[in-house]
């Protein structure tokens, strides 16, 4: 297994004891995420959907290239790989408001 | 959580919201945390990269996010808020907003009607992603 570094975006650092980077041992994106979730289980809900896929507003960049342009979760990693979690910052007005309290 | 924003940030984000009308504006507030308080230092206006329907949607380039985060990290700061406008809609989070939000960061929504800012509020998504809670906005120095 290779040592790879996962870079954590600001909003999710509260789930990683404020760490901005986490080293794991993995040979694919999927196993790197499994390692990350084993260390910080509360992260999984924020990154994966109920079908075990990346939430559609979550981007993962492997060495600065979107994994969707590689082999997705099956993308192979190498020693020293950097995996960066990047939110797709999106939103907008809608006729349907969500639950909120004021 | 309470968020503190100074006059420069307030002016920058509200002016952008009016100048982008009828499209949605968007940007980041960079600052720092102290306990339950997030204190804004400056505002980064962003381009709305949504390919169509910018009157109802916004999208920020992931590269713009990475640049803002790297700059903040290098200075010991954080992205403390994501700001966007709702043209001709209230400053309440939509279901589309909820689906694209993360807990742990403020979302400021600006209501702009007929090109004039009417109101704005700040929100945070609950950890279970089910509901937005409004947070207090304090004036800063």
XYZ file of N, CA and C in Angstrom, chain B:
423
model
N -23.664 29.573 16.224
C -22.552 30.308 15.593
C -23.002 31.723 15.245
N -22.126 32.660 15.469
C -22.362 34.059 15.084
C -21.299 34.441 14.069
N -21.690 35.202 13.060
C -20.720 35.665 12.074
C -20.634 37.179 12.153
N -19.404 37.660 12.103
C -19.169 39.103 12.203
C -18.635 39.590 10.858
N -19.317 40.573 10.273
C -18.838 41.101 8.987
C -18.737 42.622 9.082
N -17.644 43.133 8.570
C -17.403 44.575 8.651
C -18.078 45.307 7.479
N -17.998 46.628 7.520
C -18.679 47.439 6.501
C -18.154 47.163 5.094
N -16.853 46.944 4.980
C -16.271 46.708 3.651
C -16.816 45.425 3.039
N -16.923 44.382 3.841
C -17.469 43.119 3.345
C -18.938 43.302 2.975
N -19.672 43.948 3.876
C -21.116 44.136 3.637
C -21.344 44.907 2.337
N -20.602 45.993 2.163
C -20.775 46.801 0.953
C -20.409 46.000 -0.289
N -19.301 45.267 -0.209
C -18.828 44.531 -1.389
C -19.841 43.470 -1.813
N -20.370 42.724 -0.858
C -21.277 41.624 -1.254
C -22.647 42.160 -1.684
N -23.095 43.247 -1.053
C -24.416 43.786 -1.429
C -24.332 44.526 -2.768
N -23.249 45.268 -2.984
C -23.074 45.955 -4.277
C -22.998 44.936 -5.411
N -22.274 43.844 -5.166
C -22.169 42.805 -6.207
C -23.540 42.203 -6.498
N -24.321 41.957 -5.440
C -25.651 41.353 -5.632
C -26.537 42.255 -6.489
N -26.438 43.563 -6.279
C -27.260 44.481 -7.073
C -26.724 44.592 -8.508
N -25.400 44.613 -8.656
C -24.854 44.783 -10.007
C -25.054 43.530 -10.864
N -25.157 42.376 -10.237
C -25.373 41.127 -10.996
C -26.844 40.908 -11.349
N -27.733 41.600 -10.646
C -29.170 41.421 -10.885
C -29.474 41.597 -12.381
N -30.294 40.794 -13.039
C -31.172 39.773 -12.453
C -30.523 38.402 -12.256
N -29.190 38.330 -12.432
C -28.526 37.041 -12.212
C -28.100 36.901 -10.750
N -27.795 35.684 -10.375
C -27.324 35.431 -9.015
C -25.843 35.800 -8.907
N -25.500 36.444 -7.813
C -24.102 36.739 -7.515
C -23.582 35.672 -6.543
N -22.240 35.608 -6.397
C -21.663 34.617 -5.477
C -20.252 35.034 -5.091
N -19.808 34.569 -3.937
C -18.462 34.885 -3.490
C -18.153 34.240 -2.152
N -16.937 34.500 -1.671
C -16.468 33.931 -0.402
C -16.129 35.032 0.586
N -16.390 34.785 1.865
C -15.838 35.628 2.928
C -14.700 34.853 3.580
N -13.542 35.498 3.636
C -12.363 34.906 4.262
C -12.209 35.513 5.654
N -11.894 34.678 6.628
C -11.749 35.186 7.990
C -11.200 34.124 8.900
N -11.610 34.179 10.147
C -11.077 33.219 11.117
C -12.142 32.913 12.175
N -11.903 31.836 12.904
C -12.838 31.390 13.941
C -12.235 31.631 15.324
N -13.102 32.004 16.252
C -12.712 32.102 17.663
C -13.905 31.613 18.467
N -13.806 30.356 18.934
C -14.932 29.764 19.641
C -16.137 29.670 18.724
N -17.262 30.214 19.162
C -18.492 30.152 18.366
C -18.645 31.347 17.439
N -17.598 32.135 17.291
C -17.657 33.336 16.460
C -16.793 33.161 15.206
N -17.363 33.509 14.049
C -16.581 33.569 12.821
C -16.444 35.047 12.466
N -15.204 35.483 12.284
C -14.952 36.899 12.033
C -14.433 37.080 10.612
N -15.167 37.842 9.804
C -14.767 38.064 8.422
C -13.691 39.117 8.295
N -12.741 38.861 7.398
C -11.676 39.844 7.136
C -11.860 40.526 5.787
N -12.227 39.739 4.750
C -12.432 40.358 3.430
C -13.311 39.469 2.566
N -13.804 40.071 1.481
C -14.737 39.380 0.578
C -14.065 39.141 -0.775
N -14.278 37.946 -1.313
C -13.797 37.628 -2.661
C -15.015 37.422 -3.565
N -15.306 38.378 -4.449
C -16.406 38.146 -5.392
C -15.989 37.096 -6.420
N -16.908 36.230 -6.805
C -16.603 35.197 -7.800
C -17.526 35.356 -9.006
N -17.093 34.789 -10.127
C -17.958 34.722 -11.300
C -18.977 33.610 -11.097
N -20.181 33.850 -11.585
C -21.183 32.789 -11.629
C -20.933 31.984 -12.894
N -20.441 30.753 -12.714
C -20.063 29.915 -13.860
C -21.175 28.981 -14.313
N -22.370 29.177 -13.790
C -23.454 28.301 -14.228
C -23.682 28.518 -15.721
N -23.747 27.431 -16.452
C -23.798 27.526 -17.904
C -25.086 28.119 -18.441
N -26.166 27.991 -17.703
C -27.439 28.545 -18.136
C -28.255 28.841 -16.884
N -29.304 29.628 -17.026
C -30.192 29.912 -15.893
C -29.477 30.550 -14.698
N -28.630 31.530 -14.978
C -27.940 32.227 -13.885
C -28.903 33.073 -13.063
N -30.122 33.218 -13.528
C -31.107 33.953 -12.726
C -31.623 33.109 -11.564
N -31.415 31.791 -11.636
C -31.915 30.903 -10.579
C -30.841 29.993 -10.008
N -29.654 30.020 -10.580
C -28.597 29.115 -10.124
C -27.253 29.828 -10.124
N -26.365 29.359 -9.224
C -24.974 29.823 -9.310
C -24.059 28.614 -9.173
N -22.862 28.772 -9.706
C -21.830 27.743 -9.623
C -20.484 28.452 -9.600
N -19.640 28.073 -8.647
C -18.289 28.641 -8.569
C -17.296 27.592 -9.051
N -16.406 28.011 -9.924
C -15.378 27.129 -10.479
C -14.593 26.470 -9.330
N -14.442 25.140 -9.342
C -13.659 24.476 -8.286
C -12.240 25.026 -8.156
N -11.681 25.503 -9.261
C -10.329 26.079 -9.198
C -10.338 27.388 -8.403
N -11.421 28.157 -8.535
C -11.537 29.402 -7.767
C -11.639 29.072 -6.279
N -12.361 27.990 -5.987
C -12.457 27.553 -4.587
C -11.076 27.174 -4.058
N -10.336 26.380 -4.832
C -9.024 25.920 -4.370
C -8.076 27.095 -4.147
N -8.124 28.069 -5.055
C -7.254 29.241 -4.922
C -7.601 30.015 -3.647
N -8.901 30.215 -3.419
C -9.328 30.953 -2.225
C -8.915 30.197 -0.963
N -9.082 28.884 -0.974
C -8.743 28.087 0.209
C -7.236 28.062 0.448
N -6.461 27.914 -0.627
C -4.999 27.899 -0.486
C -4.498 29.233 0.058
N -5.067 30.326 -0.448
C -4.647 31.658 0.021
C -4.999 31.833 1.491
N -6.209 31.408 1.849
C -6.631 31.518 3.248
C -5.726 30.662 4.145
N -5.486 29.412 3.733
C -4.635 28.525 4.539
C -3.247 29.128 4.755
N -2.700 29.721 3.682
C -1.341 30.272 3.771
C -1.261 31.414 4.763
N -2.405 32.054 5.020
C -2.421 33.193 5.948
C -3.078 32.846 7.283
N -3.270 31.546 7.524
C -3.876 31.132 8.785
C -5.337 31.496 8.892
N -6.001 31.646 7.741
C -7.424 32.008 7.727
C -8.224 30.849 7.142
N -9.559 31.060 7.029
C -10.453 30.043 6.465
C -11.500 30.720 5.593
N -12.094 29.931 4.706
C -13.322 30.380 4.052
C -14.422 30.203 5.101
N -14.977 31.309 5.594
C -15.972 31.196 6.668
C -17.397 31.290 6.144
N -17.569 31.800 4.924
C -18.935 31.919 4.406
C -18.944 31.883 2.887
N -19.997 31.282 2.371
C -20.283 31.306 0.938
C -21.526 32.174 0.766
N -21.383 33.188 -0.063
C -22.434 34.193 -0.234
C -23.070 34.018 -1.603
N -24.399 34.089 -1.661
C -25.039 34.188 -2.975
C -26.347 34.951 -2.854
N -26.829 35.425 -3.992
C -28.061 36.213 -3.993
C -29.217 35.396 -4.542
N -30.415 35.807 -4.155
C -31.658 35.254 -4.693
C -32.423 36.387 -5.370
N -32.258 36.566 -6.670
C -32.993 37.641 -7.360
C -34.501 37.396 -7.329
N -35.216 38.387 -6.849
C -36.682 38.318 -6.761
C -37.181 37.120 -5.963
N -36.367 36.682 -5.015
C -36.754 35.616 -4.089
C -36.264 35.991 -2.685
N -36.884 35.450 -1.663
C -36.483 35.817 -0.293
C -35.131 35.219 0.104
N -34.650 35.682 1.247
C -33.322 35.253 1.724
C -33.423 33.959 2.532
N -34.224 33.047 2.048
C -34.404 31.748 2.702
C -33.734 30.665 1.864
N -33.122 29.668 2.509
C -32.452 28.613 1.735
C -33.456 27.747 0.986
N -33.134 27.450 -0.242
C -33.992 26.590 -1.055
C -33.600 25.128 -0.862
N -34.448 24.247 -1.353
C -34.106 22.830 -1.313
C -32.854 22.576 -2.147
N -32.708 23.299 -3.238
C -31.504 23.161 -4.063
C -30.263 23.611 -3.278
N -30.409 24.680 -2.493
C -29.293 25.114 -1.634
C -28.906 24.001 -0.655
N -29.927 23.391 -0.036
C -29.643 22.362 0.971
C -28.882 21.187 0.364
N -29.305 20.788 -0.822
C -28.684 19.621 -1.451
C -27.211 19.866 -1.777
N -26.820 21.142 -1.913
C -25.451 21.462 -2.310
C -24.613 22.035 -1.181
N -25.164 22.025 0.031
C -24.449 22.670 1.145
C -23.744 21.650 2.028
N -22.772 22.149 2.773
C -22.115 21.366 3.805
C -22.314 22.047 5.141
N -22.402 21.267 6.217
C -22.394 21.901 7.540
C -21.003 22.466 7.832
N -20.921 23.317 8.829
C -19.609 23.803 9.242
C -19.173 25.070 8.554
N -20.040 25.648 7.759
C -19.691 26.889 7.069
C -20.974 27.698 6.930
N -20.837 29.007 6.948
C -22.007 29.889 6.845
C -22.399 30.083 5.386
N -23.690 30.193 5.184
C -24.223 30.521 3.855
C -25.036 31.802 3.989
N -24.526 32.883 3.437
C -25.272 34.139 3.456
C -26.077 34.241 2.167
N -27.371 34.499 2.318
C -28.265 34.632 1.164
C -28.813 36.060 1.152
N -28.694 36.694 -0.005
C -29.122 38.083 -0.161
C -30.358 38.116 -1.052
N -31.429 38.707 -0.555
C -32.645 38.864 -1.365
C -32.567 40.190 -2.113
N -32.679 40.112 -3.442
C -32.634 41.315 -4.278
C -33.932 41.383 -5.073
N -34.670 42.449 -4.883
C -35.929 42.613 -5.612
C -35.837 43.860 -6.480
N -36.152 43.703 -7.756
C -36.110 44.810 -8.718
C -34.770 45.538 -8.672
N -33.708 44.780 -8.453
C -32.368 45.342 -8.492
C -31.899 45.982 -7.195
N -32.723 45.936 -6.163
C -32.360 46.540 -4.879
C -32.303 45.464 -3.793
N -31.234 45.483 -3.006
C -31.152 44.544 -1.883
C -32.256 44.852 -0.883
N -33.002 43.818 -0.545
C -34.078 44.001 0.441
C -33.648 43.504 1.816
N -32.926 42.390 1.855
C -32.540 41.810 3.145
C -31.486 40.738 2.905
N -30.843 40.323 3.970
C -29.919 39.190 3.861
C -29.845 38.494 5.216
N -29.581 37.201 5.181
C -29.458 36.412 6.406
C -28.354 35.375 6.233
N -27.886 34.869 7.349
C -26.848 33.838 7.320
C -27.401 32.545 7.902
N -26.995 31.435 7.301
C -27.531 30.122 7.650
C -26.411 29.108 7.783
N -26.669 28.069 8.595
C -25.765 26.912 8.645
C -26.591 25.643 8.582
N -26.108 24.686 7.799
C -26.788 23.399 7.659
C -26.475 22.524 8.880
N -27.479 21.799 9.368
C -27.259 20.887 10.492
C -26.358 19.726 10.061
N -25.716 19.099 11.037
C -24.783 18.012 10.714
C -25.466 16.852 9.992
N -26.759 16.641 10.253
C -27.447 15.534 9.573
C -28.027 15.982 8.226
N -27.703 17.212 7.814
C -28.036 17.755 6.502
C -29.543 17.995 6.311
N -30.317 17.990 7.391
C -31.767 18.033 7.219
C -32.355 19.437 7.255
N -31.687 20.384 7.943
C -32.322 21.681 8.185
C -31.254 22.775 8.286
N -31.620 23.956 7.794
C -30.747 25.116 7.960
C -31.156 25.873 9.218
N -30.171 26.284 10.009
C -30.419 27.128 11.174
C -29.915 28.539 10.867
N -30.754 29.522 11.166
C -30.304 30.895 10.976
C -29.275 31.246 12.044
N -28.282 32.033 11.685
C -27.297 32.480 12.665
C -27.264 34.001 12.725
N -26.714 34.492 13.810
C -26.672 35.937 14.049
C -25.561 36.563 13.207
N -25.864 37.710 12.594
C -24.839 38.500 11.909
C -24.578 39.745 12.757
N -23.315 39.890 13.176
C -22.935 41.080 13.942
C -22.084 41.999 13.080
N -22.184 43.310 13.287
C -21.279 44.224 12.590
C -19.871 44.083 13.156
N -18.886 44.154 12.295
C -17.497 44.066 12.750
C -16.790 45.385 12.556
N -15.487 45.377 12.931
C -14.751 46.633 12.750
C -13.704 46.478 11.670
